[in-house]
Short mmCIF file of C-alpha atoms and ligand atoms in Angstrom, two decimals:
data_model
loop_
_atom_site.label_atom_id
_atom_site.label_comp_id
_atom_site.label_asym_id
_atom_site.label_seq_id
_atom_site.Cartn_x
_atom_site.Cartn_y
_atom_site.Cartn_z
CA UNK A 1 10.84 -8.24 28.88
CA UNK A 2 13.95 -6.85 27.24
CA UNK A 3 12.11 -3.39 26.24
CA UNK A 4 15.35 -1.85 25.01
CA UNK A 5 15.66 -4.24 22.07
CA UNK A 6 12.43 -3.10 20.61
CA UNK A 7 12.79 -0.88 17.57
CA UNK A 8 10.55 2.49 18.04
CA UNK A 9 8.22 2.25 15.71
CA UNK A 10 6.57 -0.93 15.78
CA UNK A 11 3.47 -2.10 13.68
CA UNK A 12 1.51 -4.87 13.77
CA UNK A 13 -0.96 -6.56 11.24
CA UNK A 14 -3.16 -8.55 12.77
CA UNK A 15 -5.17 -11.16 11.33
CA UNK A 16 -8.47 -12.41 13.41
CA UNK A 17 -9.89 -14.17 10.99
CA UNK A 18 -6.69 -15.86 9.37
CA UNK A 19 -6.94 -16.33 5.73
CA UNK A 20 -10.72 -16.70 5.51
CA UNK A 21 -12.74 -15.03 3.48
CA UNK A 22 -16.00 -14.39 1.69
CA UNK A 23 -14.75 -13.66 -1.39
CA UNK A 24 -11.84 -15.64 -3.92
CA UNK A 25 -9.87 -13.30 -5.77
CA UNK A 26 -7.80 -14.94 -8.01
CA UNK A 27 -4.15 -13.86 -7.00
CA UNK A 28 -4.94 -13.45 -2.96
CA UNK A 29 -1.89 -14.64 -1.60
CA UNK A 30 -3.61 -14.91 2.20
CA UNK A 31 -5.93 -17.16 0.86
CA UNK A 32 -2.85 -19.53 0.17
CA UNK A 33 -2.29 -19.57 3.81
CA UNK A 34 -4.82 -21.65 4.94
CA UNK A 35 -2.65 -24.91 4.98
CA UNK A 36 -0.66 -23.06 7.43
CA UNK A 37 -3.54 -24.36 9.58
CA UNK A 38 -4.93 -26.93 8.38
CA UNK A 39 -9.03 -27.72 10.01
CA UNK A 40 -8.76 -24.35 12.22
CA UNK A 41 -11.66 -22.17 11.93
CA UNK A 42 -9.97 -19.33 11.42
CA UNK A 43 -11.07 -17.15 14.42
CA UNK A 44 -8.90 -15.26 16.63
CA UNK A 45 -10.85 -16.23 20.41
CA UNK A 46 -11.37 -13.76 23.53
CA UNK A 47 -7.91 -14.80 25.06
CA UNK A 48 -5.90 -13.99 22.48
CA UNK A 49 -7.42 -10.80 21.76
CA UNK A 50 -6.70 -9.68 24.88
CA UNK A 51 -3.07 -10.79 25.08
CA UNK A 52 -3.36 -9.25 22.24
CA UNK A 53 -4.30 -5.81 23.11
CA UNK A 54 -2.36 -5.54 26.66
CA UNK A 55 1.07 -6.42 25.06
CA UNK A 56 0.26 -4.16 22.20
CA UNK A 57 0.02 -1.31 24.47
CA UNK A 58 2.80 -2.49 27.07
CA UNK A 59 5.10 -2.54 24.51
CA UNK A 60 3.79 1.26 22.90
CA UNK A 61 6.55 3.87 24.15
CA UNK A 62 4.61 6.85 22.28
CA UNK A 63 0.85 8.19 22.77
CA UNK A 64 -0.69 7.10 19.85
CA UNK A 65 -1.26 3.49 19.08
CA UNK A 66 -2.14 1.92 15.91
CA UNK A 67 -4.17 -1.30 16.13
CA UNK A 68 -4.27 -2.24 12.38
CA UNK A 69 -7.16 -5.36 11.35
CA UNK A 70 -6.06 -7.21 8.01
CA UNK A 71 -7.47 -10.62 6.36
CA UNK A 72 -8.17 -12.70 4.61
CA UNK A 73 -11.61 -10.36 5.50
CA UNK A 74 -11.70 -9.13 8.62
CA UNK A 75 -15.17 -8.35 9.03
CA UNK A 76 -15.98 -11.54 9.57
CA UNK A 77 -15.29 -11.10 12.90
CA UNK A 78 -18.30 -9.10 12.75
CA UNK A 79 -18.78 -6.04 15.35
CA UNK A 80 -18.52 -7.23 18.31
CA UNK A 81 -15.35 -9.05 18.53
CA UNK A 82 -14.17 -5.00 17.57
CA UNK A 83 -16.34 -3.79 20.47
CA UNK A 84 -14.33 -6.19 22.65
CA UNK A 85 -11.41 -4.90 21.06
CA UNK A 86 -12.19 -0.95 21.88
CA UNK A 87 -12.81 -2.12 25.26
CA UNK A 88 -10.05 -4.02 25.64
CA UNK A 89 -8.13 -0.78 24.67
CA UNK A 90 -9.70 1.25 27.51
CA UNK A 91 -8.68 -0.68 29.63
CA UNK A 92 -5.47 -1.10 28.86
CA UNK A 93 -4.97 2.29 27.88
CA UNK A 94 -2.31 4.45 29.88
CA UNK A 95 -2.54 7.77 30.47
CA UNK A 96 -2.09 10.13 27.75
CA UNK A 97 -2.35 7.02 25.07
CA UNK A 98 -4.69 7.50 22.11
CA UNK A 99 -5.93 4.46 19.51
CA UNK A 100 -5.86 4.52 15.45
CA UNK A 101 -8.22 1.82 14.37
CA UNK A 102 -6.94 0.59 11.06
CA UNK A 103 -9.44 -2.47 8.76
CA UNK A 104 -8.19 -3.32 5.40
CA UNK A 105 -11.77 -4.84 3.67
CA UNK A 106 -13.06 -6.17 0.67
CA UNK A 107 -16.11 -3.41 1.56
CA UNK A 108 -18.61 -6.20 0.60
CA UNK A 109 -20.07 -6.73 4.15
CA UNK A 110 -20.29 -2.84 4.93
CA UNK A 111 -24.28 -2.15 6.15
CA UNK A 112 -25.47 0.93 8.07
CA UNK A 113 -24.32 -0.76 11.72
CA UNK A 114 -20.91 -1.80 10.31
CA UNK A 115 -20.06 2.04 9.40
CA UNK A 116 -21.91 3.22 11.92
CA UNK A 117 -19.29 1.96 14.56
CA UNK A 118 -16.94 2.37 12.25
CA UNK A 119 -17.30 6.55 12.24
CA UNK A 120 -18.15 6.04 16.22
CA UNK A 121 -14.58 4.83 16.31
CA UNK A 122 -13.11 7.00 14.44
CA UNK A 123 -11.54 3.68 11.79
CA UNK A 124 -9.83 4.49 9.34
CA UNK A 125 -11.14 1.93 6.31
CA UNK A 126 -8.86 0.48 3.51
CA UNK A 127 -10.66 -0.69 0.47
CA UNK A 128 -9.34 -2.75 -2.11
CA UNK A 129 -10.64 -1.85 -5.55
CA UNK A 130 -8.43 -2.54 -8.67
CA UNK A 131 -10.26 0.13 -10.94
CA UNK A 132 -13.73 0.38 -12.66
CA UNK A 133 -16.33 -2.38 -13.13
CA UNK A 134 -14.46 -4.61 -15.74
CA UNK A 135 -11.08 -4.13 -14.56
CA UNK A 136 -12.02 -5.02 -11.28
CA UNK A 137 -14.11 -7.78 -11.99
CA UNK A 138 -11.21 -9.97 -13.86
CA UNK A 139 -9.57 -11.19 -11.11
CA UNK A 140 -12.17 -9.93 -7.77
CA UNK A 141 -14.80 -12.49 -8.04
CA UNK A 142 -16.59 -14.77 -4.81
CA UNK A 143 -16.81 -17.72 -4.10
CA UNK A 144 -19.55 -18.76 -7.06
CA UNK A 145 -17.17 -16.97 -9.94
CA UNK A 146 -19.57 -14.08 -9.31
CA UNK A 147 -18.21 -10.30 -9.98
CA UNK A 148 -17.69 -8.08 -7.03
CA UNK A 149 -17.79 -4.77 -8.38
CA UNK A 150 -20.97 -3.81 -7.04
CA UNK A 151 -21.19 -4.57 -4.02
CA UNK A 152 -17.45 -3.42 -3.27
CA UNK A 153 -19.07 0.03 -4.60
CA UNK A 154 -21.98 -0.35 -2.03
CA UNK A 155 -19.52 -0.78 0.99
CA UNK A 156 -17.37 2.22 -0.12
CA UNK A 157 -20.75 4.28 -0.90
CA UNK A 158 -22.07 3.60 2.53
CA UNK A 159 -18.72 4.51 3.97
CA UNK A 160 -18.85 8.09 2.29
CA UNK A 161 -22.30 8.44 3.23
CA UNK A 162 -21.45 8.09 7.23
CA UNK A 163 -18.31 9.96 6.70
CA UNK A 164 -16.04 7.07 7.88
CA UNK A 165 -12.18 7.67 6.57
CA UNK A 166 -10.94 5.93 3.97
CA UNK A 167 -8.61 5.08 1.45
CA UNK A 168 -8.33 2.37 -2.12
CA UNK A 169 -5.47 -0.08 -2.14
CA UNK A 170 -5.30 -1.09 -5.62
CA UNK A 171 -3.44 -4.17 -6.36
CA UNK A 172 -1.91 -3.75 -9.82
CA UNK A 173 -2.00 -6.38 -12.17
CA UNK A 174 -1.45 -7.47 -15.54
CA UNK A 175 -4.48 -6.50 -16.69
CA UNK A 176 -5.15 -2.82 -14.78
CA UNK A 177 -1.50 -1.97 -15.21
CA UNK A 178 -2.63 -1.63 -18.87
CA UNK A 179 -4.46 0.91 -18.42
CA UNK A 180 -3.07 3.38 -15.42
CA UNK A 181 -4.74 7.13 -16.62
CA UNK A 182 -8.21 5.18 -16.82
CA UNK A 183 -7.97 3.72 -13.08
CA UNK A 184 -6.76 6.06 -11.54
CA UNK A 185 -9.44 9.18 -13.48
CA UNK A 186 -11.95 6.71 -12.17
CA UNK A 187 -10.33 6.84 -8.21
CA UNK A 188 -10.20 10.49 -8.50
CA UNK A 189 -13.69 11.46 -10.47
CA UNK A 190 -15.56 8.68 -10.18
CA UNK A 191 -14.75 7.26 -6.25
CA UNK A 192 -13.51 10.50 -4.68
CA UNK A 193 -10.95 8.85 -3.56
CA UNK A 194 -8.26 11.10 -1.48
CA UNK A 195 -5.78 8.04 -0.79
CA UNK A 196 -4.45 5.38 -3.13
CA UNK A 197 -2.75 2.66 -2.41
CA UNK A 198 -0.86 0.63 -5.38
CA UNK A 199 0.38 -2.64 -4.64
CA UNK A 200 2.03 -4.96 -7.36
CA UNK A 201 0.34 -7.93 -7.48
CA UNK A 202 3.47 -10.66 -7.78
CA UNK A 203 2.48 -14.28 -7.66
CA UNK A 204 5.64 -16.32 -7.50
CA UNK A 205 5.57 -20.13 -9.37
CA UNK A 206 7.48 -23.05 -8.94
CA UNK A 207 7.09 -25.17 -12.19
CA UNK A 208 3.77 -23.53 -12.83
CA UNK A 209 2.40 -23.53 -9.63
CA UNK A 210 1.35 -20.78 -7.51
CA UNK A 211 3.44 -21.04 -4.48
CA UNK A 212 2.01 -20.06 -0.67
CA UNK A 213 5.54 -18.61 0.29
CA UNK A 214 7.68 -16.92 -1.17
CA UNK A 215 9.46 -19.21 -3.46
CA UNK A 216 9.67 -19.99 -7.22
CA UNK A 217 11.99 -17.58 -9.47
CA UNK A 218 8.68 -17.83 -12.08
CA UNK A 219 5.68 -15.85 -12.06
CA UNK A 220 2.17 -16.32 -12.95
CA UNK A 221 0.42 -14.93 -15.69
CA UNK A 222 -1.73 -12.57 -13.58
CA UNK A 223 1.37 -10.89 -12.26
CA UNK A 224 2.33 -7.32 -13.08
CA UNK A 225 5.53 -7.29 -14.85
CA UNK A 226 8.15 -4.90 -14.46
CA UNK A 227 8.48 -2.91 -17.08
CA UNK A 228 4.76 -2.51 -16.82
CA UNK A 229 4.67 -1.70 -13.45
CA UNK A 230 7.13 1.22 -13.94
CA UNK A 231 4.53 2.59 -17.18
CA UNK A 232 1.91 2.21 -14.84
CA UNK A 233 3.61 4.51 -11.84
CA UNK A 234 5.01 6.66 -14.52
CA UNK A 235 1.32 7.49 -16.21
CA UNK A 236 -0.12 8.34 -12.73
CA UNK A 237 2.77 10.53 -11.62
CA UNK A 238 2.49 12.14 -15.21
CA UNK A 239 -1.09 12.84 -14.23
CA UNK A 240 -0.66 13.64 -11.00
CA UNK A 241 2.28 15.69 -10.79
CA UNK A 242 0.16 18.32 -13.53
CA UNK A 243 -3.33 18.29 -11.85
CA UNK A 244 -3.24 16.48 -8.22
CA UNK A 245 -0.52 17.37 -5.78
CA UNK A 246 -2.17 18.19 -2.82
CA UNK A 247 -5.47 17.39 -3.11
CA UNK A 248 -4.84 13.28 -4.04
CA UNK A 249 -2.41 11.33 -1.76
CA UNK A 250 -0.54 8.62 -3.25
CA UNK A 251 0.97 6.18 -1.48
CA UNK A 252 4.46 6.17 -3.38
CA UNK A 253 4.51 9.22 -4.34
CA UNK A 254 4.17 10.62 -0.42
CA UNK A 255 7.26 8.16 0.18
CA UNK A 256 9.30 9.07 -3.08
CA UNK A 257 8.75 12.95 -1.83
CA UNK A 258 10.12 11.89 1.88
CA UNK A 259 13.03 9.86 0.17
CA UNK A 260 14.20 13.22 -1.90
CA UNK A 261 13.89 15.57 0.95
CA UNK A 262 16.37 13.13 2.38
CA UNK A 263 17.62 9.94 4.31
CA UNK A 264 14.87 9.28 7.10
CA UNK A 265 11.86 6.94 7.13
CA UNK A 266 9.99 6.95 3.78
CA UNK A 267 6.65 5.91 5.74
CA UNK A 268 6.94 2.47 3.23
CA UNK A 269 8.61 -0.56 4.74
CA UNK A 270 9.22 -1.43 1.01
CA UNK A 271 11.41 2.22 0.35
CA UNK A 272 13.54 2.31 3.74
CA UNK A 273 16.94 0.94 3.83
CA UNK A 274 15.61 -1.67 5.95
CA UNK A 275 12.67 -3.16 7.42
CA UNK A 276 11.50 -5.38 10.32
CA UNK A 277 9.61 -3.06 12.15
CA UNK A 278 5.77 -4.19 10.59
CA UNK A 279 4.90 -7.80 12.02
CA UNK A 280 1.99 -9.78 11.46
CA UNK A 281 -0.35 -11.45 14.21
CA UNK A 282 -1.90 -14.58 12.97
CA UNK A 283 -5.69 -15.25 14.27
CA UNK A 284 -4.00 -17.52 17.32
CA UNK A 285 -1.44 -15.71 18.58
CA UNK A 286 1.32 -16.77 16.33
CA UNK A 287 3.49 -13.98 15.34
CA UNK A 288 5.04 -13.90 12.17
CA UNK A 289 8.50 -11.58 10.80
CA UNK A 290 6.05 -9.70 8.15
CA UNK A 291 2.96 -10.04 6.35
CA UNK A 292 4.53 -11.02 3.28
CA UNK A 293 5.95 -13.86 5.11
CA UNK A 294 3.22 -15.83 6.98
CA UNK A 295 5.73 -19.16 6.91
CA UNK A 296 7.14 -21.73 9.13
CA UNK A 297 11.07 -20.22 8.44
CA UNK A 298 9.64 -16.39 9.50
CA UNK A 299 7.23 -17.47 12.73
CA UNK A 300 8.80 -15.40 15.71
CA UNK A 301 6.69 -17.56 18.43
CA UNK A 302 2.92 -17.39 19.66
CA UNK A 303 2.49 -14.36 22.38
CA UNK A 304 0.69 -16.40 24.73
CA UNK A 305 4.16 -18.12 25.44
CA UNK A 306 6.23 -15.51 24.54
CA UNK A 307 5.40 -11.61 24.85
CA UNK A 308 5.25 -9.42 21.43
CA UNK A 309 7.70 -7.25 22.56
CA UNK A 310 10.36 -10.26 23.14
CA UNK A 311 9.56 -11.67 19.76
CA UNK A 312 9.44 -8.25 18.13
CA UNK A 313 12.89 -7.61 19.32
CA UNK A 314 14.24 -10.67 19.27
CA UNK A 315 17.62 -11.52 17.37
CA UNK A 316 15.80 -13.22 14.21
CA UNK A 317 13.39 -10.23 13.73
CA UNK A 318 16.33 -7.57 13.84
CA UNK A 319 18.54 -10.42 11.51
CA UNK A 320 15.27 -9.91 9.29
CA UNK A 321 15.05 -6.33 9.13
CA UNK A 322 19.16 -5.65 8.67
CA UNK A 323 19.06 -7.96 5.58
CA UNK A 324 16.82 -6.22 3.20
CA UNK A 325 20.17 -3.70 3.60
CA UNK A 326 22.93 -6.79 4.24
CA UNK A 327 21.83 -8.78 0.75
CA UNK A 328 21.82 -5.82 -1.26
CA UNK A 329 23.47 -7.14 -4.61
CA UNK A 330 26.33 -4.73 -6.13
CA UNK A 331 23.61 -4.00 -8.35
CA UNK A 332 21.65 -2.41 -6.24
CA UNK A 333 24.64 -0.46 -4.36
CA UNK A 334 25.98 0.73 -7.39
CA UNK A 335 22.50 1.85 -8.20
CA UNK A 336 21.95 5.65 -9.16
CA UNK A 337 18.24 5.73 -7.43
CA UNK A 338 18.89 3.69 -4.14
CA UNK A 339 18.39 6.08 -2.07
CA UNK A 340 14.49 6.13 -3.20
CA UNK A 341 14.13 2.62 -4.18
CA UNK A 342 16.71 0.68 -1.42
CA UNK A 343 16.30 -2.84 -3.41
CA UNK A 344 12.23 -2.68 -2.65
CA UNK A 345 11.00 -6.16 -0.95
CA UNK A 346 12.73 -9.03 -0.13
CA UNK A 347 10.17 -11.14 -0.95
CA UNK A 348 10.58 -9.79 -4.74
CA UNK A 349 14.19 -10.27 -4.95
CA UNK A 350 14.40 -13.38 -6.69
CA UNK A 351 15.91 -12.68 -9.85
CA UNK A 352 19.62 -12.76 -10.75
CA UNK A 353 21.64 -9.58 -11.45
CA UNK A 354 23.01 -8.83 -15.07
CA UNK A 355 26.38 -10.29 -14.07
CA UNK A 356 24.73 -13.02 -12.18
CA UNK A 357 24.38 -12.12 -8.75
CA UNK A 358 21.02 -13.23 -6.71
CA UNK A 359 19.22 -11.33 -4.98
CA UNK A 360 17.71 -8.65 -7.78
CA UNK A 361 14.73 -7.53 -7.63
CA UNK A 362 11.62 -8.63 -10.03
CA UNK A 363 10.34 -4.93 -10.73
CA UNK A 364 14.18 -3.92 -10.76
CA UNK A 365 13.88 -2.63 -14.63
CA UNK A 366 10.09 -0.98 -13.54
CA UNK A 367 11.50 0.88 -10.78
CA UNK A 368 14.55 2.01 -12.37
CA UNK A 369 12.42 3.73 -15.18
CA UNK A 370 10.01 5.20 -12.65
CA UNK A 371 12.38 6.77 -10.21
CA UNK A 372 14.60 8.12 -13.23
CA UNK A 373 11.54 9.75 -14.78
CA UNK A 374 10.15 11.58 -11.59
CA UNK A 375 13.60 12.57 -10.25
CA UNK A 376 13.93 16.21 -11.94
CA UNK A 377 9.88 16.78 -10.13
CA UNK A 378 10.77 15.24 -7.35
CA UNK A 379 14.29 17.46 -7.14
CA UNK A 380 11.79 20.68 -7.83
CA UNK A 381 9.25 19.59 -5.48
CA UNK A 382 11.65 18.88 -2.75
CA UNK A 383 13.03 22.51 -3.18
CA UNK A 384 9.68 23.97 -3.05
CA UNK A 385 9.57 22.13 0.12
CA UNK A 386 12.31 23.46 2.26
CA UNK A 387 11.60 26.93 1.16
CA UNK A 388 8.37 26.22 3.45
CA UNK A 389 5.93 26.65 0.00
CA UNK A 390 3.18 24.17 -0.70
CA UNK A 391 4.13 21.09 -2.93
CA UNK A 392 1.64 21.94 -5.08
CA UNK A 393 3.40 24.64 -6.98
CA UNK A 394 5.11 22.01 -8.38
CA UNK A 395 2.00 22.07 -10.86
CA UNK A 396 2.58 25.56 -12.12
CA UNK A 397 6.02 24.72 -12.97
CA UNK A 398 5.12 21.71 -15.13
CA UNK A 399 2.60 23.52 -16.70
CA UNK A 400 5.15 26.04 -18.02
CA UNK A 401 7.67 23.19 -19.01
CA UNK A 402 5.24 21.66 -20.56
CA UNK A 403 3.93 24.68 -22.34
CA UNK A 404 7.58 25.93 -23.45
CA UNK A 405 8.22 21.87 -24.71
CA UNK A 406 5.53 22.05 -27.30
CA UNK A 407 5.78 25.77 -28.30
CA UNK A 408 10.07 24.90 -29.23
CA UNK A 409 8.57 22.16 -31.01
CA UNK A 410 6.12 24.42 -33.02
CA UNK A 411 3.45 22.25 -33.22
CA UNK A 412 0.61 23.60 -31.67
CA UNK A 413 -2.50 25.20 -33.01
CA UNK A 414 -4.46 28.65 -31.89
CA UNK A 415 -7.04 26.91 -31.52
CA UNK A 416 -5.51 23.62 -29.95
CA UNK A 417 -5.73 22.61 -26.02
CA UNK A 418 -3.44 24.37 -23.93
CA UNK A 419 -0.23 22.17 -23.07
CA UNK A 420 -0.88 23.12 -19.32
CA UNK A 421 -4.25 21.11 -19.19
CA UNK A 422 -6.66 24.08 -18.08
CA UNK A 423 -9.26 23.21 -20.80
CA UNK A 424 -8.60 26.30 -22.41
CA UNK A 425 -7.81 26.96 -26.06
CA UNK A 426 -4.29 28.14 -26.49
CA UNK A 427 -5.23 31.25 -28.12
CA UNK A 428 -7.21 31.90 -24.97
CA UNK A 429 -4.69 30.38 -22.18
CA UNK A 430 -0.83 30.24 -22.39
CA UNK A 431 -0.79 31.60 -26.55
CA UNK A 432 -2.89 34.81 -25.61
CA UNK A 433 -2.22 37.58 -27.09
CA UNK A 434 -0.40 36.20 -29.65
CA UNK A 435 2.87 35.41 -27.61
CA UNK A 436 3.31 32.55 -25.17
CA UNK A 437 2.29 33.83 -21.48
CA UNK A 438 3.60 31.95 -18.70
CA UNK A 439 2.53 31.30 -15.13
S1 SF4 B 501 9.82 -7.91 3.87
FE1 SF4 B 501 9.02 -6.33 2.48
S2 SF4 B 501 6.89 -5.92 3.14
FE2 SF4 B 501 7.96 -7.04 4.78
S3 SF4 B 501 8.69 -5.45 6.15
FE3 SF4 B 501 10.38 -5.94 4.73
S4 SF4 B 501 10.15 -4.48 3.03
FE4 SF4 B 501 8.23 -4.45 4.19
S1 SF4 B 502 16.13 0.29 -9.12
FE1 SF4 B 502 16.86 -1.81 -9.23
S2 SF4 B 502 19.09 -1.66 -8.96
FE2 SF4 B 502 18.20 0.27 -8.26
S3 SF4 B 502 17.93 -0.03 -6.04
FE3 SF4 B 502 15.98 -0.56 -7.06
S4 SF4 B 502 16.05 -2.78 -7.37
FE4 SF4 B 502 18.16 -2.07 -6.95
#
């Protein structure tokens, strides 16, 4: 089945329950999807699951596995098309081979049985949350215009109660991206969230209309624009980089580290030179070049003609992969932060260039900000780094900048909040003793 075409790492997103779902955020770009199929039910049956499954694992070359479950909602399903699933994996499994469960959920259908089998599993649970109760609420409603807020809290409460691992994808939009330190304090204190996720929410238009692929050089009003989207990443880094590293995961930031320690695989499809390698499984069997392109021009074939690992590594999926590097515009090669940014996602390169070339990306001007900003951290933390130190000294050294900045500037009080963020009066922290102490 032409095994030595098929890149190492290979990941796919499968969708059981198509587009459906119980809820109707406003910019879900799965929901869109549905006229992919028109009248289907949207339910991935026994004999596809299990095609599934085996040619998941015949095609696996290392010991661990990933079987990642995406939507629309994927619970759904409900628990025991999953059971089937484990099962399905045990007997399949080869010697040696372990499983990582992966769900990405809306939360709103967790109860006591769902995360029950969830910890029994050993899942790990994504849950999409775009920040506290009103910010989440603008665009996150059901099917009746009804907020979601609450019972999205529930899911993720219930989760934390059972000890089930998770993490928040947040999708940023042009309403939270207004306001970065207050969703992301509310992840940290409020949620206890260790891993966040930030995804720009980009809904491309064609004459004012939403498109379902990725076409349209517009957007809508709901989408994040780029200069915001590099504030937003910039305010959480700020934040981060002084009180967090270590202790709260970010998606980006992981990746951004990995890209200044050097060229290798960021562990973002989005941030590698190129991409290809992360496929998504439609609910019957079709297979598709991406997630972010569920459409007729990206469908590899259905695996119950054709087996994964052929359409994996066929021809059109490698084409796929080696052009997020092969349509790079000049603008992007001459760029001074490629090597952490790499263009980002085809699907967002839509834009022209500043001397007219296609093929520039939509947060372009965001990014460009963002990576320029962190690079002297990111330089200090990748030093740390391959002296074998924890990352998080990184913290101690911003303190001090940060301390020295507003001492030359001579503007701070005795009795003002220390620069380096412990809470403490300056008298009492870094301005003790009458002269400026440092860490
Ligand atoms: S098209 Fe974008 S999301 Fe899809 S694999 Fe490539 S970089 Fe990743
Ligand atoms: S910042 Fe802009 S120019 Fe630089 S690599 Fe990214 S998309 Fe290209």
């Amino acid at each position: 089945m032409g095994q030595n075409t098929i890149p190492p790492r290979i990941h796919i997103l499968a969708k059981p329950a198509g587009s459906a779902c119980n809820l109707n955020c406003a910019y879900c770009f799965y929901a869109k999807k549905d006229r992919l199929y028109p009248g289907s039910r949207m339910r991935m049956n026994d004999e596809v699951l299990e095609q599934y499954i085996s040619q998941l694992i015949a095609l696996h070359r290392s010991g661990t596995v990933t079987v990642a479950w995406q939507g629309g909602e994927p619970t759904l399903m409900g628990i025991d098309f999953y059971r089937r699933a484990i099962a399905l994996q045990e007997k399949y499994c080869r010697p040696g081979m372990t499983f990582e469960n992966t769900i990405q959920t809306n939360g709103t259908l967790l109860d006591d049985t769902w995360c029950e089998f969830l910890r029994a599993n050993d899942f790990l649970v994504g849950i999409s949350l775009d920040g506290p109760r009103e910010i989440h609420d603008t665009y996150r409603k059901d099917k009746k215009g009804q907020p979601t807020f609450d019972r999205v809290m529930r899911g993720l409460r219930r989760l934390q109660q059972h000890g089930v691992e998770y993490n928040v994808l947040v999708t940023v939009n042009r309403t939270n991206a207004q306001h970065p330190r207050e969703v992301y304090r509310f992840l940290r204190d409020f949620v206890g969230a260790p891993w966040i996720q930030f995804i720009p929410a980009i809904e491309r238009t064609s004459n004012g209309v939403v498109s379902p692929f990725q076409q349209g050089a517009q957007v809508s009003a709901r989408s994040v624009e780029p200069v915001q989207w590099g504030q937003f990443l910039i305010a959480v880094f700020d934040e981060w980089v002084r009180h967090d590293v270590g202790k709260i995961f970010v998606q980006t930031f992981e990746a951004a580290v990995r890209n200044w320690l050097g060229p290798g695989s960021s562990g973002m499809c989005v941030f590698d030179p190129v991409c290809g390698q992360g496929l998504a499984l439609e609910h019957n069997g079709d297979l598709y070049a991406c997630d972010h392109f569920v459409e007729p021009g990206h469908l590899l074939g259905n695996i119950q003609q054709q087996h994964m690992a052929e359409l994996a590594g066929s021809k059109k999926q490698i084409k796929f992969g080696r052009d997020k590097l092969d349509t790079l515009p000049a603008f992007c090669l001459e760029c001074d932060v490629r090597f952490a940014c790499h263009g980002e996602c085809p699907r967002n390169r839509f834009l022209k260039s500043p001397d007219g070339e296609p093929g520039c990306n939509y947060l372009c001007q965001g990014y460009k900000a963002f990576f320029q900003h962190i690079d002297k951290p990111m330089q200090m933390i990748a030093q740390v780094m391959r002296r074998g130190l924890p990352a998080d000294q990184i913290m101690q050294i911003m303190a001090q900048a940060d301390v020295e900045q507003v001492v030359a500037s001579g503007k701070i009080g005795r009795n003002a909040p220390c620069p380096c963020g412990s809470g403490l009066k300056f008298k009492k922290c870094h301005g003790r003793g009458g002269s400026v102490r440092y860490n």
